[in-house]
PDB file of N, CA and C in Angstrom:
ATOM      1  N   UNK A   1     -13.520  -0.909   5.734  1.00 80.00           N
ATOM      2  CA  UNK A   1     -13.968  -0.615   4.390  1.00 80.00           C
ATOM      3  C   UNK A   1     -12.808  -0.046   3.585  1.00 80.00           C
ATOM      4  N   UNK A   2     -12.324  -0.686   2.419  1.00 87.00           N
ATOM      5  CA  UNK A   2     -11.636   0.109   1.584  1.00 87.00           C
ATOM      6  C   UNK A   2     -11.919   1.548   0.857  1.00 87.00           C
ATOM      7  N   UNK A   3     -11.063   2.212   0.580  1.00 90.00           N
ATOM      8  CA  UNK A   3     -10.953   3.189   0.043  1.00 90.00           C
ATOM      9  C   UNK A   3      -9.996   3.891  -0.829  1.00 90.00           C
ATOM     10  N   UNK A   4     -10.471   4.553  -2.193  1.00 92.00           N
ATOM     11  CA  UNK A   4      -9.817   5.101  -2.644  1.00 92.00           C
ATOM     12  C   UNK A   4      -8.795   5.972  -2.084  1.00 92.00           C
ATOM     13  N   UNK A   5      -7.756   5.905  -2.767  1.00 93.00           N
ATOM     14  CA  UNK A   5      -6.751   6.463  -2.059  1.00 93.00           C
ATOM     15  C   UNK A   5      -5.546   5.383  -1.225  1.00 93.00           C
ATOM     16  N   UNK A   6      -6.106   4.843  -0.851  1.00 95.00           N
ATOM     17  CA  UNK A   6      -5.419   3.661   0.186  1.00 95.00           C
ATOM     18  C   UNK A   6      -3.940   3.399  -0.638  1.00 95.00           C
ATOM     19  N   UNK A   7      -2.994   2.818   0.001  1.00 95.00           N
ATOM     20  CA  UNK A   7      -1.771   2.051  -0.435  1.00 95.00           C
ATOM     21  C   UNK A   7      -1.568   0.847   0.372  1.00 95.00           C
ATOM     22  N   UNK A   8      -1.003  -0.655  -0.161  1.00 96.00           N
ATOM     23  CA  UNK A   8      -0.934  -1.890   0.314  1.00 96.00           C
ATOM     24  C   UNK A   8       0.487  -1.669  -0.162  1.00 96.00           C
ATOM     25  N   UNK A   9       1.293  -2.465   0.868  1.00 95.00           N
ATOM     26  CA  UNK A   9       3.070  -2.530   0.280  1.00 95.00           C
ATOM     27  C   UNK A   9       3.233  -4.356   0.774  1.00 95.00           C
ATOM     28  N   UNK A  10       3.418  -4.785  -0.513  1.00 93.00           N
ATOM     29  CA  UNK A  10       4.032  -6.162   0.159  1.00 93.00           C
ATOM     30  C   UNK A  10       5.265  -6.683  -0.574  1.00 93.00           C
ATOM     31  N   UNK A  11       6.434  -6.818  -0.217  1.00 90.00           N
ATOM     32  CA  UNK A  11       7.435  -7.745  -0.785  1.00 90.00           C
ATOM     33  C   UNK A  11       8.296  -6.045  -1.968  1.00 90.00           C
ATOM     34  N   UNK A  12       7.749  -5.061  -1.041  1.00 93.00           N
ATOM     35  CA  UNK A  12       8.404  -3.689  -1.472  1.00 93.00           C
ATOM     36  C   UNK A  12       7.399  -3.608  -3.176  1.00 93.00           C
ATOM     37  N   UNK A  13       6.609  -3.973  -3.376  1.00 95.00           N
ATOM     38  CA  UNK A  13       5.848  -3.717  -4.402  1.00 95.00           C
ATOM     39  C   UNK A  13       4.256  -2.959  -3.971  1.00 95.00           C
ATOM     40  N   UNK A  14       4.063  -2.000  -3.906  1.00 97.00           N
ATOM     41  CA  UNK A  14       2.667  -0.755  -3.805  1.00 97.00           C
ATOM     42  C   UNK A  14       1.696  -1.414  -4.309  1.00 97.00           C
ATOM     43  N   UNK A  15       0.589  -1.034  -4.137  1.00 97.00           N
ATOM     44  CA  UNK A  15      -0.809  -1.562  -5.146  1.00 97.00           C
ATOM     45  C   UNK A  15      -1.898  -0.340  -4.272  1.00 97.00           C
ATOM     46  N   UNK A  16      -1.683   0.903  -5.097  1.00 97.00           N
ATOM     47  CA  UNK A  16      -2.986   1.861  -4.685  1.00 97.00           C
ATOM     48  C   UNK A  16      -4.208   1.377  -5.459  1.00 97.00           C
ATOM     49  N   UNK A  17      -5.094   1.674  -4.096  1.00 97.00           N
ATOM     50  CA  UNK A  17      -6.600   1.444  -4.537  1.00 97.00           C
ATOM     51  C   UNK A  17      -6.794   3.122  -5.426  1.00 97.00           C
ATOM     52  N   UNK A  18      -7.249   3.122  -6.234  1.00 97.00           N
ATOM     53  CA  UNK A  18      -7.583   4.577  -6.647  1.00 97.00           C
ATOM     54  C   UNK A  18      -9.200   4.628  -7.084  1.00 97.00           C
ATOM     55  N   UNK A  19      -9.939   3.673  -6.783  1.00 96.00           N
ATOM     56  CA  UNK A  19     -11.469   3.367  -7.236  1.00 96.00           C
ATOM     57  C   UNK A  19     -12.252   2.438  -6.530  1.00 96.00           C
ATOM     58  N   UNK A  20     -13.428   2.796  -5.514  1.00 96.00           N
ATOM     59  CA  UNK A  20     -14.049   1.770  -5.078  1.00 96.00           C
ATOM     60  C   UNK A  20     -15.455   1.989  -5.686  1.00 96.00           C
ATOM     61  N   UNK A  21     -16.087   1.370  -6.079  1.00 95.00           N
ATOM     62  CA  UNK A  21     -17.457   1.054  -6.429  1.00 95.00           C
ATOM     63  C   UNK A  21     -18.689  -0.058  -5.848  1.00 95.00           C
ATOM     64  N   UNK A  22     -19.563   0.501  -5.140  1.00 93.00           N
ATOM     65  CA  UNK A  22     -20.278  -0.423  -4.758  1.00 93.00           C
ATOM     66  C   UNK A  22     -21.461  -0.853  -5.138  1.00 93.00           C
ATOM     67  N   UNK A  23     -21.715  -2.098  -5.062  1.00 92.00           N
ATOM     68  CA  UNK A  23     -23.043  -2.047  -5.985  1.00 92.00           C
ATOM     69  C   UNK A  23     -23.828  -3.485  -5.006  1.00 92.00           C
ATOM     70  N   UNK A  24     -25.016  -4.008  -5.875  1.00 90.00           N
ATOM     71  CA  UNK A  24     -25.992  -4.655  -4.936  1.00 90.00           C
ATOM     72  C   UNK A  24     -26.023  -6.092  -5.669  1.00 90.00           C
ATOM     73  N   UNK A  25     -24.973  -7.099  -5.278  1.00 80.00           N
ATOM     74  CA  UNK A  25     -25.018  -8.521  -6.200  1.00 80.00           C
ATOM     75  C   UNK A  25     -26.574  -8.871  -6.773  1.00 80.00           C
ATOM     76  N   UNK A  26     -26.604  -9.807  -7.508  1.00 81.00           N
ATOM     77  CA  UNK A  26     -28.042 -10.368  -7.190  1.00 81.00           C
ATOM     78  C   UNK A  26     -28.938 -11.449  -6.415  1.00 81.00           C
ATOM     79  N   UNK A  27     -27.891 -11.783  -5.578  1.00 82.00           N
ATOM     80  CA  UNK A  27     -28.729 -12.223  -4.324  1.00 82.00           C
ATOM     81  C   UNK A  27     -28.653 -11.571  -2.800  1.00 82.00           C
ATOM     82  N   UNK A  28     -29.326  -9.725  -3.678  1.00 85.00           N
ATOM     83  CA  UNK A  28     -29.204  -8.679  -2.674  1.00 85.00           C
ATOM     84  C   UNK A  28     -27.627  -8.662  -1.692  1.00 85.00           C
ATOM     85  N   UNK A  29     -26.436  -8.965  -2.016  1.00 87.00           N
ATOM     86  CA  UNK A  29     -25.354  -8.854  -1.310  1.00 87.00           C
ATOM     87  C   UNK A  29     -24.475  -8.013  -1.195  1.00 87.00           C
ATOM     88  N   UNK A  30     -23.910  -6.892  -1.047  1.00 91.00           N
ATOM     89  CA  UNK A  30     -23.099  -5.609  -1.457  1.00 91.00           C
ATOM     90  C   UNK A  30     -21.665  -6.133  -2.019  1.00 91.00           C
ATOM     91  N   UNK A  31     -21.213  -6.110  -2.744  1.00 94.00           N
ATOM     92  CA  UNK A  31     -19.987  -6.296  -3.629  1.00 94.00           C
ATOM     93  C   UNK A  31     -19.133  -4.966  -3.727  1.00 94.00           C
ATOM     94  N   UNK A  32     -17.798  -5.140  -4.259  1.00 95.00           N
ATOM     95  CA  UNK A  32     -16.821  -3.866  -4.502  1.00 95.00           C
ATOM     96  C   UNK A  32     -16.388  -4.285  -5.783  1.00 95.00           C
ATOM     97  N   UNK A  33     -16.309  -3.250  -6.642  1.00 96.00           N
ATOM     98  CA  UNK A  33     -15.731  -3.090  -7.843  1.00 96.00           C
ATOM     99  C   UNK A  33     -14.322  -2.166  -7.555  1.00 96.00           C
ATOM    100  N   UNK A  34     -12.999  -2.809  -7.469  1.00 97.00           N
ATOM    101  CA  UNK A  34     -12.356  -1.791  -6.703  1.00 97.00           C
ATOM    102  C   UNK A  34     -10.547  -1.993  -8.082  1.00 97.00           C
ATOM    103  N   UNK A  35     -10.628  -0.549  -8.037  1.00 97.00           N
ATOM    104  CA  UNK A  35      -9.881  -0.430  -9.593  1.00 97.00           C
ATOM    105  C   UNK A  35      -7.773  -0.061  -8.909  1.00 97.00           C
ATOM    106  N   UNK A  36      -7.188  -0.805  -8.829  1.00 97.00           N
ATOM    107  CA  UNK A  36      -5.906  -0.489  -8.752  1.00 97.00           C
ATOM    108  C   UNK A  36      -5.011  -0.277  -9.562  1.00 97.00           C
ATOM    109  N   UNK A  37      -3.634   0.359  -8.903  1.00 97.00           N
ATOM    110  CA  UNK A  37      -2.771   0.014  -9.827  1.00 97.00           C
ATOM    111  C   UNK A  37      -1.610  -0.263  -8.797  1.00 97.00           C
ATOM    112  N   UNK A  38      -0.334  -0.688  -9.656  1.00 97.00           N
ATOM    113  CA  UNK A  38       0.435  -1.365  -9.163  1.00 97.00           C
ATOM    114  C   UNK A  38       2.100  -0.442  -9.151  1.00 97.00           C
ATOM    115  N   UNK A  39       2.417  -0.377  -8.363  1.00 96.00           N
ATOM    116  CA  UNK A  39       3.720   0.298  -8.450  1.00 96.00           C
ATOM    117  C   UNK A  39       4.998  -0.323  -7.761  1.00 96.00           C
ATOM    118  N   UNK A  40       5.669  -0.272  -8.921  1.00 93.00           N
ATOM    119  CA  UNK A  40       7.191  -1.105  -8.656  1.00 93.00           C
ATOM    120  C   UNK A  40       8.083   0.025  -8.761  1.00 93.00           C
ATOM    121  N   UNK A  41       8.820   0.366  -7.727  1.00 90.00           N
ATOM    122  CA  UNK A  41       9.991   1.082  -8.265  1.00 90.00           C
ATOM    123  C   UNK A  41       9.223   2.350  -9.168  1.00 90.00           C
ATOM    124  N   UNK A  42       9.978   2.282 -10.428  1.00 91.00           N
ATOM    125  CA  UNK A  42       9.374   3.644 -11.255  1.00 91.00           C
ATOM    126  C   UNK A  42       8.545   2.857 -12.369  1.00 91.00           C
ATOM    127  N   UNK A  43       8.054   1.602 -12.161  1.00 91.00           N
ATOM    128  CA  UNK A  43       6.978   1.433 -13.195  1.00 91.00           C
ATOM    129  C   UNK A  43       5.906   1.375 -12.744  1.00 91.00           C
ATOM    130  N   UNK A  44       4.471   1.931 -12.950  1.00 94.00           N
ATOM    131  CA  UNK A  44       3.498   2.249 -13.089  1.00 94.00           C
ATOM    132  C   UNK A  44       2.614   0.954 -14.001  1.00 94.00           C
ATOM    133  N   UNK A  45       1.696   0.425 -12.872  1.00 94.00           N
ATOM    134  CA  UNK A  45       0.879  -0.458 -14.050  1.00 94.00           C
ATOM    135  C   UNK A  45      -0.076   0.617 -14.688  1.00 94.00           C
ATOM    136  N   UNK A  46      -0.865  -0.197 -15.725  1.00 95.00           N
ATOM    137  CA  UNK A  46      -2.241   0.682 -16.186  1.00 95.00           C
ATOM    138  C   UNK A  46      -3.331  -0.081 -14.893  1.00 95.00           C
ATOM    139  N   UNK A  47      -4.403   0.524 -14.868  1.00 97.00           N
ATOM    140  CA  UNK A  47      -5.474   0.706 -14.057  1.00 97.00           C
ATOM    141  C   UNK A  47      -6.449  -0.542 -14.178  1.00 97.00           C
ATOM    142  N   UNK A  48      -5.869  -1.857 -13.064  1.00 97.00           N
ATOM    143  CA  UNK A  48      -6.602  -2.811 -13.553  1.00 97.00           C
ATOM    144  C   UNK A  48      -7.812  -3.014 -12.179  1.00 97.00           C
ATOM    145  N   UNK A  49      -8.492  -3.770 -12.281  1.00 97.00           N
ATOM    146  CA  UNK A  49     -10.095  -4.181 -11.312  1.00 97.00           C
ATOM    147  C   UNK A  49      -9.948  -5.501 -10.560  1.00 97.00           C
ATOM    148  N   UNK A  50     -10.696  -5.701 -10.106  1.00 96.00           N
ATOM    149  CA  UNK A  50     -11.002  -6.821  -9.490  1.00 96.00           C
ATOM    150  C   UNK A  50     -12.539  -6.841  -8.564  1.00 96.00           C
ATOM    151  N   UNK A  51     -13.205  -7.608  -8.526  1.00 94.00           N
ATOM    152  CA  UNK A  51     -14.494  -7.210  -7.576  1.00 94.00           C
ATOM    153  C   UNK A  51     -14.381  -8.592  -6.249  1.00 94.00           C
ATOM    154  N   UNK A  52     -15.214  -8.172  -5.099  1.00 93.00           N
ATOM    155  CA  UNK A  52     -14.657  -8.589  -3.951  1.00 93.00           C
ATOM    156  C   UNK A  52     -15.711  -8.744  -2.849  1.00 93.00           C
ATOM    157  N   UNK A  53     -16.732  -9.489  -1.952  1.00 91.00           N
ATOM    158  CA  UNK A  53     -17.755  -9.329  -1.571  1.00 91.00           C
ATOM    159  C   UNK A  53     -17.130  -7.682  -0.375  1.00 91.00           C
ATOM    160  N   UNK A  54     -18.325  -7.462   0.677  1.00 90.00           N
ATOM    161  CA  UNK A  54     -17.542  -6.102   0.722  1.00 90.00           C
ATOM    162  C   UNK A  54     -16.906  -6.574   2.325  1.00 90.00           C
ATOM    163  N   UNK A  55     -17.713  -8.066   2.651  1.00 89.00           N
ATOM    164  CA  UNK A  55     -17.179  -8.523   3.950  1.00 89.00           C
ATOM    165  C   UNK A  55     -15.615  -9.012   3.418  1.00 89.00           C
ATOM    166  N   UNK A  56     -15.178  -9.131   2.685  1.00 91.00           N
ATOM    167  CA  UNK A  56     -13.959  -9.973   2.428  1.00 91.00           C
ATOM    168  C   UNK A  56     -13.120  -9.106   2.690  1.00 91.00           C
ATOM    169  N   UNK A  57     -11.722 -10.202   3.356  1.00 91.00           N
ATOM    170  CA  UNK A  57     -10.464  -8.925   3.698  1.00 91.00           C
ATOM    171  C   UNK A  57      -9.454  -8.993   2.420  1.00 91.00           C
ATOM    172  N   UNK A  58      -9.539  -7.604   1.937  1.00 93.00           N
ATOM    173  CA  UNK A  58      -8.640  -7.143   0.568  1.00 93.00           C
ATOM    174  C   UNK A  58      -7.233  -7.381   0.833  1.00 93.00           C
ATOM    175  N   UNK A  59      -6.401  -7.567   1.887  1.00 93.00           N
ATOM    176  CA  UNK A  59      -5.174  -8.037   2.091  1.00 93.00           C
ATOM    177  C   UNK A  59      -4.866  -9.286   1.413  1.00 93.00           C
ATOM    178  N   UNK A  60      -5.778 -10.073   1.743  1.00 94.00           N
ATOM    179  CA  UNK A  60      -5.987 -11.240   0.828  1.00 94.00           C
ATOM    180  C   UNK A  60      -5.715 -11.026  -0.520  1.00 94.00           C
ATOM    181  N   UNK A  61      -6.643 -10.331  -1.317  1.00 94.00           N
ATOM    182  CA  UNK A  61      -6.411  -9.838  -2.689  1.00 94.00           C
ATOM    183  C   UNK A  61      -5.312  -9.433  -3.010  1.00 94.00           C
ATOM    184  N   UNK A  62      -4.891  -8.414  -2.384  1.00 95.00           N
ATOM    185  CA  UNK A  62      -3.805  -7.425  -2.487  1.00 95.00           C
ATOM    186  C   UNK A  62      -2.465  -8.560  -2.434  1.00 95.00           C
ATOM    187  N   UNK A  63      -2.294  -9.749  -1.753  1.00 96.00           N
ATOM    188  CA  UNK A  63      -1.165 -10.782  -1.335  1.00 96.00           C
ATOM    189  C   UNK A  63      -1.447 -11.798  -2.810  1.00 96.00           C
ATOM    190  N   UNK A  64      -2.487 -11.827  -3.260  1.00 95.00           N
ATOM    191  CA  UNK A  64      -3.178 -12.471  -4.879  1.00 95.00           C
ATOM    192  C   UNK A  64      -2.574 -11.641  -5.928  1.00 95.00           C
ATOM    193  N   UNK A  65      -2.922 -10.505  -5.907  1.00 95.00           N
ATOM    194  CA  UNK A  65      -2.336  -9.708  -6.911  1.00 95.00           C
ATOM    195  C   UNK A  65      -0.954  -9.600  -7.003  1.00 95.00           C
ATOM    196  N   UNK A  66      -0.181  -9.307  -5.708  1.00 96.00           N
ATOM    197  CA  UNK A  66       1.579  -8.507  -5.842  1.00 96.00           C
ATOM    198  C   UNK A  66       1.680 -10.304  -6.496  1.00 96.00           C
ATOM    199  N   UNK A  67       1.729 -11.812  -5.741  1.00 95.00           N
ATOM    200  CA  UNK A  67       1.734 -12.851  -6.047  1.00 95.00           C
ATOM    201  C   UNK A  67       1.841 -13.163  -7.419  1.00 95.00           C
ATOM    202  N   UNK A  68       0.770 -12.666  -7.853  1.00 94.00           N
ATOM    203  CA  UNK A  68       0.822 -13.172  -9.400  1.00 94.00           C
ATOM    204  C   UNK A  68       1.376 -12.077 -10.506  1.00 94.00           C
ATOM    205  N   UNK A  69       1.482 -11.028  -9.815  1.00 94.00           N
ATOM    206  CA  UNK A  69       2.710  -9.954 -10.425  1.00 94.00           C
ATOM    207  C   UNK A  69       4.117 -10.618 -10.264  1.00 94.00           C
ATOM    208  N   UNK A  70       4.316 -10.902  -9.647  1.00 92.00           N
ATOM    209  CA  UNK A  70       5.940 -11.193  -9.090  1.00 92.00           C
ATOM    210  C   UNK A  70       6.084 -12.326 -10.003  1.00 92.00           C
ATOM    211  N   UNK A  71       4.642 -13.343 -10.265  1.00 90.00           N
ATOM    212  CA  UNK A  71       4.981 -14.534 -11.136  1.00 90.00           C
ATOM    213  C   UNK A  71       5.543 -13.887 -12.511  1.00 90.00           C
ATOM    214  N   UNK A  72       4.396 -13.306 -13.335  1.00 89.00           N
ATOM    215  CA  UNK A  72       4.927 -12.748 -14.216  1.00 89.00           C
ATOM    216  C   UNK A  72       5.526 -11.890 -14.611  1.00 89.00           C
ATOM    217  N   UNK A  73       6.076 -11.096 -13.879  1.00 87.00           N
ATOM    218  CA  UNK A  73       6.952  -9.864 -14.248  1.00 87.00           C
ATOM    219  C   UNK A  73       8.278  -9.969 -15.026  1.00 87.00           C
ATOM    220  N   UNK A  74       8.841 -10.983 -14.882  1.00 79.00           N
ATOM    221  CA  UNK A  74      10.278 -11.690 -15.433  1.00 79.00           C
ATOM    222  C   UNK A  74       9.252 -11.710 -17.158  1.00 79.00           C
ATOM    223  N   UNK A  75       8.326 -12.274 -17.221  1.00 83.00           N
ATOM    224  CA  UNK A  75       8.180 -12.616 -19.099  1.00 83.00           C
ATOM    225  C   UNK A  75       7.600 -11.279 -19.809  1.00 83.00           C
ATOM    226  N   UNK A  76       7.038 -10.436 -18.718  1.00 79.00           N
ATOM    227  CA  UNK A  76       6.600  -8.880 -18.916  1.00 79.00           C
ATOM    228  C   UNK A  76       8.135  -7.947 -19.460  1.00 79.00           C
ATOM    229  N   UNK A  77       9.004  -8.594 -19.089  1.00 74.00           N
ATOM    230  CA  UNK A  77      10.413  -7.651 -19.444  1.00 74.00           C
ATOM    231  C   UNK A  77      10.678  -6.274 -18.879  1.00 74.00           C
ATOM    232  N   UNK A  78       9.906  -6.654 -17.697  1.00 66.00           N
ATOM    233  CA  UNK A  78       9.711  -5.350 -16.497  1.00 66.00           C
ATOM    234  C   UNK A  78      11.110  -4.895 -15.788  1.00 66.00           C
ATOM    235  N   UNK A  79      11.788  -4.073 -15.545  1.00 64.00           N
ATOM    236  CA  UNK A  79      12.842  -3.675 -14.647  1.00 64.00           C
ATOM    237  C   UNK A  79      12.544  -4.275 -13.405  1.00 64.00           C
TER     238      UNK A  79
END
């Protein structure tokens, strides 16, 4: 089970979980509303979401997210 607090490091880029939320889909299924942020070096993302069934493995996500950070970070004008 994830948890607030947690840290994922992949490709030297962080992604703390700082928010899990659980709630009840509507075809009775438990879901996560789970709020991160992203840390490079000394930049700090703002506090973005994603939701996730609660059987699913968040490594997955977490390899989705740094992924499509790394895509765009060059047009972001990020250090």
């Amino acid at each position: 089970m994830v948890r607030a607090g947690e840290t994922y490091e992949l490709e030297n880029i962080k992604v703390r979980i700082v928010e899990v939320i659980s709630y009840m889909g509507y075809k009775r299924r438990r879901h996560l509303l789970i709020g991160y942020r992203i840390i490079d070096g000394s930049y700090q993302s703002p506090i973005a979401h994603f939701w996730m069934r609660e059987t699913e493995d968040i490594r997955r996500k977490i390899e989705e997210i740094v992924k499509y950070y790394l895509d765009i970070k060059k047009s972001m004008a990020l250090p």
